[in-house]
Coordinates of C-alpha atoms in Angstrom, one line a residue:
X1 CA -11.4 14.3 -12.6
X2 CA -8.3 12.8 -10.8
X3 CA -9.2 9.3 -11.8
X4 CA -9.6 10.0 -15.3
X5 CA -6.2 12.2 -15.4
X6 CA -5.0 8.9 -13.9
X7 CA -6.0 6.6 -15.8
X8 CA -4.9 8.4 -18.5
X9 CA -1.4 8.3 -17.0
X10 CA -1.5 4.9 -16.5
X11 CA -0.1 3.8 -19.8
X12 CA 3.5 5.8 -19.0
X13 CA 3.4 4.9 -15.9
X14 CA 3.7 0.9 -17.0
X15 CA 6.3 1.9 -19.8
X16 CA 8.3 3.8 -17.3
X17 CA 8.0 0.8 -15.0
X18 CA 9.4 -1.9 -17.1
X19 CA 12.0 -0.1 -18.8
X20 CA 13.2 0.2 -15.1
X21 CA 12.4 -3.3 -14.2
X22 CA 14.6 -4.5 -17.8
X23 CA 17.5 -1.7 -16.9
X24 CA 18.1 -2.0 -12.8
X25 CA 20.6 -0.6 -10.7
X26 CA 22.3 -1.6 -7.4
X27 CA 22.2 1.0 -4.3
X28 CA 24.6 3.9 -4.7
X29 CA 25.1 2.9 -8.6
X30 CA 22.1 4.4 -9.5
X31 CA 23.0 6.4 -12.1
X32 CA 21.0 5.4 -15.3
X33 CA 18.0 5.8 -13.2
X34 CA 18.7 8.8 -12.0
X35 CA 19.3 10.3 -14.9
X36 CA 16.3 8.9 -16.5
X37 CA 13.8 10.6 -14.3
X38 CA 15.8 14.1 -14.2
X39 CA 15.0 13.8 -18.6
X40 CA 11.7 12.9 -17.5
X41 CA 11.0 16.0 -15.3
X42 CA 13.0 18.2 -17.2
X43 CA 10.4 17.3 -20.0
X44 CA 7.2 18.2 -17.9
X45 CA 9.0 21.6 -16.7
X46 CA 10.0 20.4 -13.3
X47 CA 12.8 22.3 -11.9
X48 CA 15.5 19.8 -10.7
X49 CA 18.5 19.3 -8.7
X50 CA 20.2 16.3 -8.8
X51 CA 23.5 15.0 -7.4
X52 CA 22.2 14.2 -4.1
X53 CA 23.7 11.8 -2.0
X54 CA 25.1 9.9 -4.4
X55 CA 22.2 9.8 -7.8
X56 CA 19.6 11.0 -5.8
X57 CA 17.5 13.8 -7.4
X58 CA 14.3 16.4 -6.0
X59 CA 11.6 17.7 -8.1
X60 CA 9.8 20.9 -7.1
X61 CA 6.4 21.8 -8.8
X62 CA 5.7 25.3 -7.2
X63 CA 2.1 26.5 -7.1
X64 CA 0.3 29.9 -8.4
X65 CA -0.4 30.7 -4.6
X66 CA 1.3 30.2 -1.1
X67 CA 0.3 27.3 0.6
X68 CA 2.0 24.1 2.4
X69 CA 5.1 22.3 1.4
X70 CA 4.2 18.4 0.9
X71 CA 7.2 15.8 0.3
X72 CA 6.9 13.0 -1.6
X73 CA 9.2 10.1 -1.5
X74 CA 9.9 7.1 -4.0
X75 CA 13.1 4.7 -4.2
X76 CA 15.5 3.8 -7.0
X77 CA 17.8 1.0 -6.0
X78 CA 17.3 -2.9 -7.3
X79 CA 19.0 -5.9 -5.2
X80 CA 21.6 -8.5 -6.1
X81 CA 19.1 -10.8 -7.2
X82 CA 18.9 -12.9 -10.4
X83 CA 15.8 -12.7 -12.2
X84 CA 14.0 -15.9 -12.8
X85 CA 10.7 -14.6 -14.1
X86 CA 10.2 -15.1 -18.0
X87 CA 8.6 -11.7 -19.5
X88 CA 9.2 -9.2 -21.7
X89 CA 10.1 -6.8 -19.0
X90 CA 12.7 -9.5 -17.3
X91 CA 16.0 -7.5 -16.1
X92 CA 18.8 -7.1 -18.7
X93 CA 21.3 -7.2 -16.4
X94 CA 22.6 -10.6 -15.2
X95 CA 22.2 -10.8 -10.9
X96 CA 20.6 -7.5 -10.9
X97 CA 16.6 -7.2 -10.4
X98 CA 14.1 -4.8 -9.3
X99 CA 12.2 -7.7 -6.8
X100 CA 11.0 -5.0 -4.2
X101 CA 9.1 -3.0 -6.3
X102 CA 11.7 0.2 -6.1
X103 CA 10.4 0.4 -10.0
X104 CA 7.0 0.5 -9.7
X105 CA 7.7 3.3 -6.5
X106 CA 9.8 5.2 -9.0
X107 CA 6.8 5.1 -11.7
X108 CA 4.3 6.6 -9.6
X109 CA 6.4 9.6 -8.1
X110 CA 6.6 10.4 -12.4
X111 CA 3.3 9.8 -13.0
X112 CA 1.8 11.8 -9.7
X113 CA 4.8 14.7 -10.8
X114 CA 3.2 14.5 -14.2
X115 CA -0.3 15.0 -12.8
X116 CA 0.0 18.0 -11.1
X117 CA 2.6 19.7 -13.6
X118 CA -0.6 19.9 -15.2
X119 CA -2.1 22.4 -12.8
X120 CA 0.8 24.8 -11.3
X121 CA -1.9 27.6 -12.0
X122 CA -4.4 26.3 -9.5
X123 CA -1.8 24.2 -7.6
X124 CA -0.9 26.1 -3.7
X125 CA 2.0 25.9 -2.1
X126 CA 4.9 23.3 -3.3
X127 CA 5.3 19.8 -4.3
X128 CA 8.6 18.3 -3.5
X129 CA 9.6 14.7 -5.3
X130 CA 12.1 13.1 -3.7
X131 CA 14.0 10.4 -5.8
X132 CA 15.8 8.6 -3.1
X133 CA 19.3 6.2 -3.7
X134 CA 20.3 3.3 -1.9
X135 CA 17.3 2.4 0.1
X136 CA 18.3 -1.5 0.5
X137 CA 21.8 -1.2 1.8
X138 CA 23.0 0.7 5.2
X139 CA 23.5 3.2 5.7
X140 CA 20.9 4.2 3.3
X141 CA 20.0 7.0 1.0
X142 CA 17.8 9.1 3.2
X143 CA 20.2 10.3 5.6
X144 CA 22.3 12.1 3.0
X145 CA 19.1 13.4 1.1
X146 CA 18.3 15.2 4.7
X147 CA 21.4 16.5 5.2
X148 CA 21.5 17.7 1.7
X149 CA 18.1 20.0 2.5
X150 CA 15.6 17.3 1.1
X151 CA 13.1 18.3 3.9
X152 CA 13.9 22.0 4.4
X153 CA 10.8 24.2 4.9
X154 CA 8.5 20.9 4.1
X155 CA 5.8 20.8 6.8
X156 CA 4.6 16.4 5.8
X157 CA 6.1 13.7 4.2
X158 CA 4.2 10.7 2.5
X159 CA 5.5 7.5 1.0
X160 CA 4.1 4.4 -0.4
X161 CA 5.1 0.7 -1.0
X162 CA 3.7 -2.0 -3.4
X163 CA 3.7 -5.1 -1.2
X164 CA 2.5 -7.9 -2.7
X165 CA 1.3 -9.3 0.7
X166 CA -1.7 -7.4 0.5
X167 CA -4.3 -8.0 -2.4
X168 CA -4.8 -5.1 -5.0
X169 CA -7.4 -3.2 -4.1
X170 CA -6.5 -3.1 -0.5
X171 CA -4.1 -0.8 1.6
X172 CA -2.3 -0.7 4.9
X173 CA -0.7 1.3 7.8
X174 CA -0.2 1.6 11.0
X175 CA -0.2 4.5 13.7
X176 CA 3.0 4.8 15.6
X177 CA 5.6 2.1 15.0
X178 CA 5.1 -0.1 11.4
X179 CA 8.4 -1.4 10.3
X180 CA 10.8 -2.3 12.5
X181 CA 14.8 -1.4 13.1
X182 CA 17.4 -3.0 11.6
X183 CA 20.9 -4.0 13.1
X184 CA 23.8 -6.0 11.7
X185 CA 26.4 -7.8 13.6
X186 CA 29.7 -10.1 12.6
X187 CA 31.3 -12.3 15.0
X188 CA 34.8 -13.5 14.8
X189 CA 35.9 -16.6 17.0
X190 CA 39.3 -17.0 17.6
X191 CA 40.2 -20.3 18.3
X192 CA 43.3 -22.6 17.5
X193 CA 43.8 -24.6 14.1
X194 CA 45.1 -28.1 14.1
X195 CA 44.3 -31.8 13.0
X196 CA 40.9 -33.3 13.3
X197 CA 42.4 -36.3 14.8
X198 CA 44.1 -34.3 17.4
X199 CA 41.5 -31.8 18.9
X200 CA 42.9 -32.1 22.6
X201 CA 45.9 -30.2 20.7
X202 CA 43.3 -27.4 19.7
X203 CA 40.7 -24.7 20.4
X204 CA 37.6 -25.7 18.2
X205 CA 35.8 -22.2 16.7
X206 CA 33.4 -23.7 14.7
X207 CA 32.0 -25.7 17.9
X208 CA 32.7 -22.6 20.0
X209 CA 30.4 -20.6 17.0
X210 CA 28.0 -23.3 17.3
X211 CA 27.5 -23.5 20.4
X212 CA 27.1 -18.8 20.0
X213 CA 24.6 -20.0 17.2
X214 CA 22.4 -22.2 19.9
X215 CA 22.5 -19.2 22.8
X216 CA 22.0 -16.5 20.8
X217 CA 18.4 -17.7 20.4
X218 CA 17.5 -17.2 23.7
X219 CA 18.2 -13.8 23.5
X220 CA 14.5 -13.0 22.3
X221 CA 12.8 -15.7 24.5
X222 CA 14.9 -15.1 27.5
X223 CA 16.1 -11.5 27.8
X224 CA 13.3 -9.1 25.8
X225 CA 10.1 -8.3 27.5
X226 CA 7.8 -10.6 25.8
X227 CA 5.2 -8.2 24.4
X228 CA 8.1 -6.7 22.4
X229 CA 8.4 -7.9 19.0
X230 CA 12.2 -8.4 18.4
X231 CA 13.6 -11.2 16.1
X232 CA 18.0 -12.3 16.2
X233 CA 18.4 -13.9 13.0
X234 CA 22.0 -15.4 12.1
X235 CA 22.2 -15.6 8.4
X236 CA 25.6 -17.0 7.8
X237 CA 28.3 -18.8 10.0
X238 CA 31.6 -19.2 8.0
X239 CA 34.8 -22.0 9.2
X240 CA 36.9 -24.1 7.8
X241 CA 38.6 -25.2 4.6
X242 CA 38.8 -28.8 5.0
X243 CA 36.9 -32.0 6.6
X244 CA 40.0 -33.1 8.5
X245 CA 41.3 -29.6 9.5
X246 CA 39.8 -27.9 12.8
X247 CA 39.1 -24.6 12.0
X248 CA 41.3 -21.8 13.9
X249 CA 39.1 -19.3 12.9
X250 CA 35.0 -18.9 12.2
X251 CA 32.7 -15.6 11.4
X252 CA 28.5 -15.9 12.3
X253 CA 27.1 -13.1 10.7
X254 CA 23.2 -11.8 11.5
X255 CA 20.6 -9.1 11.7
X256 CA 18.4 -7.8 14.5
X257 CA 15.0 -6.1 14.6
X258 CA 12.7 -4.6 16.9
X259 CA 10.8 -1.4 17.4
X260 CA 11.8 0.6 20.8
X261 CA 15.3 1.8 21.4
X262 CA 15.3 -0.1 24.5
X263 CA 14.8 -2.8 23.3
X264 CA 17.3 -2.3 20.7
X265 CA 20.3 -1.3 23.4
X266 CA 19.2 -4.4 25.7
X267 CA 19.8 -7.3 22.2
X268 CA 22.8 -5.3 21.7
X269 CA 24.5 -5.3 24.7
X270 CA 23.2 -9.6 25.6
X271 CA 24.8 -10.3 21.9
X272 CA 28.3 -9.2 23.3
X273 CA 28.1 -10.7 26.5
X274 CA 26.9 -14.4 25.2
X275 CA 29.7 -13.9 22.1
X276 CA 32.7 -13.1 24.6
X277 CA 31.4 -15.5 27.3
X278 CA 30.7 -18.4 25.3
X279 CA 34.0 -18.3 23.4
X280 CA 35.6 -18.2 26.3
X281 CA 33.9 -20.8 27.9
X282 CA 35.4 -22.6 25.0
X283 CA 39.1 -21.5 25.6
X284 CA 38.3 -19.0 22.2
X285 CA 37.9 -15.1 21.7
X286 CA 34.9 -13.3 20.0
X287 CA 34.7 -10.1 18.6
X288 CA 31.9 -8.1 17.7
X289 CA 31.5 -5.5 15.1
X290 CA 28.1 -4.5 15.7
X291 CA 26.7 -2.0 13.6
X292 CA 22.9 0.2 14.0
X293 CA 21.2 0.6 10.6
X294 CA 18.1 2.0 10.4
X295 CA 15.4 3.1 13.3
X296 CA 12.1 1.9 13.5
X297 CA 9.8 3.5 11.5
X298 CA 7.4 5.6 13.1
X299 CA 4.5 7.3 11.4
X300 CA 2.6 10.4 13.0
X301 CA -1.0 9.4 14.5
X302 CA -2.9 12.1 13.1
X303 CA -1.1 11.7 9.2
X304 CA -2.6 7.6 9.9
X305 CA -6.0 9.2 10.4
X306 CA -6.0 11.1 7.2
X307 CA -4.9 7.8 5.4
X308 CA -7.1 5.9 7.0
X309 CA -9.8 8.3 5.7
X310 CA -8.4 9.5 2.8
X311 CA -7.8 5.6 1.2
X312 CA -11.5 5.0 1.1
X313 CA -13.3 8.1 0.7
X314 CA -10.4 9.6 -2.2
X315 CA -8.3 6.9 -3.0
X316 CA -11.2 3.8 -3.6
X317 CA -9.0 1.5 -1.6
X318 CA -10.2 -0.6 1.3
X319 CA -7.8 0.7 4.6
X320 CA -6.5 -1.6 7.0
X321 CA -4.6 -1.1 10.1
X322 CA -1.6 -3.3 9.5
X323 CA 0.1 -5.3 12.1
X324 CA 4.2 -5.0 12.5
X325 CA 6.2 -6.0 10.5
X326 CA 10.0 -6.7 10.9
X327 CA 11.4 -5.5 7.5
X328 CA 12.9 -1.9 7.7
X329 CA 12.9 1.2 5.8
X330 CA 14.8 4.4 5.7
X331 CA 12.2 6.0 5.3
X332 CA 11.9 6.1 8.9
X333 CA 14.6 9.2 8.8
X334 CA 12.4 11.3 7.3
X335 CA 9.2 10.7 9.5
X336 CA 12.2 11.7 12.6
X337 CA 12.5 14.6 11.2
X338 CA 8.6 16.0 10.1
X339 CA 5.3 14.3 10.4
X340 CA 4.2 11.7 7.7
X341 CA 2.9 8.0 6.8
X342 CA 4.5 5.8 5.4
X343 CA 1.8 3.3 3.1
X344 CA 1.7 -0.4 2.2
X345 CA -0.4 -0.5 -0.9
X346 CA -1.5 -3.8 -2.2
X347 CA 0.0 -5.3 -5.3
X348 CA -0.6 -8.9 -4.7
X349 CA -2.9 -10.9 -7.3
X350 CA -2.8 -14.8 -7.0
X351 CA -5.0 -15.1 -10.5
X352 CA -2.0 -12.9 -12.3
X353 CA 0.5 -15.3 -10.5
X354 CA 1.8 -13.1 -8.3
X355 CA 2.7 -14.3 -5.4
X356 CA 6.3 -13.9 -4.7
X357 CA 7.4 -12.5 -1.9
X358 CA 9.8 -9.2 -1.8
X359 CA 13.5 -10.1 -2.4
X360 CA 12.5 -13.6 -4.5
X361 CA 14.1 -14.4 -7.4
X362 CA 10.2 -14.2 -9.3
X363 CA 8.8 -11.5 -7.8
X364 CA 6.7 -9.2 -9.6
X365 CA 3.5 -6.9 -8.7
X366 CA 0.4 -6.2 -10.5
X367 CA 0.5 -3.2 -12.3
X368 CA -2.9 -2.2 -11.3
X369 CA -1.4 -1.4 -7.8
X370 CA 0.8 1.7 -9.3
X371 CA -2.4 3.7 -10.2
X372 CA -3.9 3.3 -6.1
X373 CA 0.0 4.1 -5.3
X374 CA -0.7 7.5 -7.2
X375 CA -4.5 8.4 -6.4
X376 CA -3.1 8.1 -2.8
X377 CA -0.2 9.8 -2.9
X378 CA -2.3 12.8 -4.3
X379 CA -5.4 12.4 -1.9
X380 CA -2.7 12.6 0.7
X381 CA -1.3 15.3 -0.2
X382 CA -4.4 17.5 -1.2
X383 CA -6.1 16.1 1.8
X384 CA -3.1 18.0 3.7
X385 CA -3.7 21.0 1.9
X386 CA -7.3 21.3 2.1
X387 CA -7.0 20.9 5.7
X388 CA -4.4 23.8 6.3
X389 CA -6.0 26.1 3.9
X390 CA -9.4 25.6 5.9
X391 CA -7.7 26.1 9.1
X392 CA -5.5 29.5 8.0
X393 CA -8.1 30.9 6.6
X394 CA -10.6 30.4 9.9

């Protein structure tokens, strides 16, 4: 019965998705989108409240009889990103895409709020659909959502991602620690300008920063425990205006991730000491704004189990237990605050071309992947409820 409500579903659910994908909107500008689902809800009978955080907006389908309170979670926000892919469905908007799947993630909350809409007089307990903002830029749209009562009175919490690294058909999690944390840091060298014939006369911060560059690798390999996964990345280093003019000043920009707190504290504290040492050993001064984004997220053992069962036996997917992986999520608020699981679900389909990675210029998912996002979603959640209804009523 749930697959063929599905597939019935399915058409909306890809109309829904590309006029997203043609119409995106960057974190915390989200409010086209926003407002797009509210109608949406509004339409199937969903009371709403919207205005959260910024444009983010909860659904509540409430049951004929008393039961558990499961939240559901999808994203809205589309990166800086200029599409290159040539479709019907490309984005509208020049330097704006959907190319992490945020559209599809928003499609399948409407389509699985749409499914069980259908049956508030045999549904228990609630349903809570939580259309997040601003899940690509720090600090996020989940914090606010929380502190706003997203979670109050919810006993789980389930979300899903399309990721194209896994093949449709296929799905993965992990128990404990998936997706790592995510730091950002900006260095500023202070040196002294002055003629690049004359460098005696001056204090070099572009060699001073490239010289930081070169020792903050060793970070990882020297100073972490080597069965933690960590990664230092510097993604930008910034001097200079001119061949023949020695820099007085130059910014190295990066990003950290790992997945314990200590961990965390020990990269923070040796990317200071090498920045301020390393200047100085260069007659320079560094200063660090180092800022904490989000935590590692962490899902709950025994919400794994159920997807791990739950993906084959009521979703027709093939589980996997998925390594690390350093790419983070703010969805690891919520799963600090209640249990949950957090799913990869495969959308990746090398004979439809797609094979972009997240955050490329041509990525894309197939389609297909949106109607496993929903069955699973739902056998989660009715899973949960079966469970809790067996066990109160023992």
């Amino acid at each position: 019965m749930q697959k063929e409500a599905l597939q019935a579903l399915f058409p909306s659910m890809v109309e829904h998705r590309r006029y997203l994908h043609r119409h995106p909107e960057l974190s915390f500008m989200e409010k086209e989108t926003s407002a797009f689902v509210a109608d949406r809800l509004r339409g199937l009978g969903i009371e709403v409240t919207s205005g959260i955080g910024g444009f983010g907006l909860i659904g509540i389908i409430r049951g004929s009889k008393p039961g558990k309170t499961v939240a559901l979670r999808a994203d809205m926000d589309a990166l800086p990103i200029q599409d290159e892919k040539q479709c019907d469905y490309a984005s509208l908007m020049p330097g704006v895409m959907h190319a992490c799947g945020h559209d599809g993630h928003t499609s399948v909350l409407l389509a699985v709020a749409e499914y069980y809409s259908r049956q508030k007089e045999d549904l228990e307990g609630e349903i809570r659909l939580i259309f997040q903002p601003a899940e690509e830029v720090c600090p996020g749209g989940a914090v606010s959502m929380i502190e706003a009562g997203a979670l109050k009175g919810a006993d789980v919490i389930y979300g899903v991602h399309l990721w194209t690294p896994i093949p449709v058909g296929v799905a993965g999690s992990a128990p404990g620690p998936l997706m790592a944390s995510t730091d950002e840091f900006f260095i500023d060298i202070q040196g002294r300008g002055g003629h690049g014939g004359m460098p005696h006369r001056t204090i070099d911060s572009v060699v001073a920063a490239s010289a930081l560059v070169l020792q903050l690798q060793s970070v990882v390999s020297r100073s972490v425990d080597p069965l933690n996964p960590a990664v230092v990345t510097i993604g930008s280093i910034q001097g200079g205006t001119a061949q023949n003019i020695i820099a007085d000043r130059c910014r190295l920009a990066g990003t950290v991730r790992c997945f314990d707190e200590e961990t965390r504290a020990l990269i923070r504290t040796r990317i200071h000491e090498m920045a301020e040492g390393t200047a100085a050993a260069y007659g320079a001064e560094a200063t660090v704004d180092y800022m904490l984004g989000y935590p590692s997220l962490v899902n709950d053992n025994q919400e794994f189990e159920r997807f791990y069962e739950t993906a084959a036996t009521a979703a027709g997917l093939l589980p996997e237990i998925s390594p690390k992986i350093m790419p983070a999520e703010d969805f690891a608020y919520y799963l600090r605050e209640i249990p949950g699981c957090f799913m990869l679900v495969g959308a990746g389909n090398p004979e439809k071309d797609i094979i972009y990675p997240h955050h490329h210029p041509k990525f894309d998912i197939d389609e297909a992947a949106m109607l496993h996002a929903a069955a699973l979603l739902i056998a989660m959640r009715d899973s949960y409820c079966a469970e809790h209804e067996s066990s109160s009523g023992a």
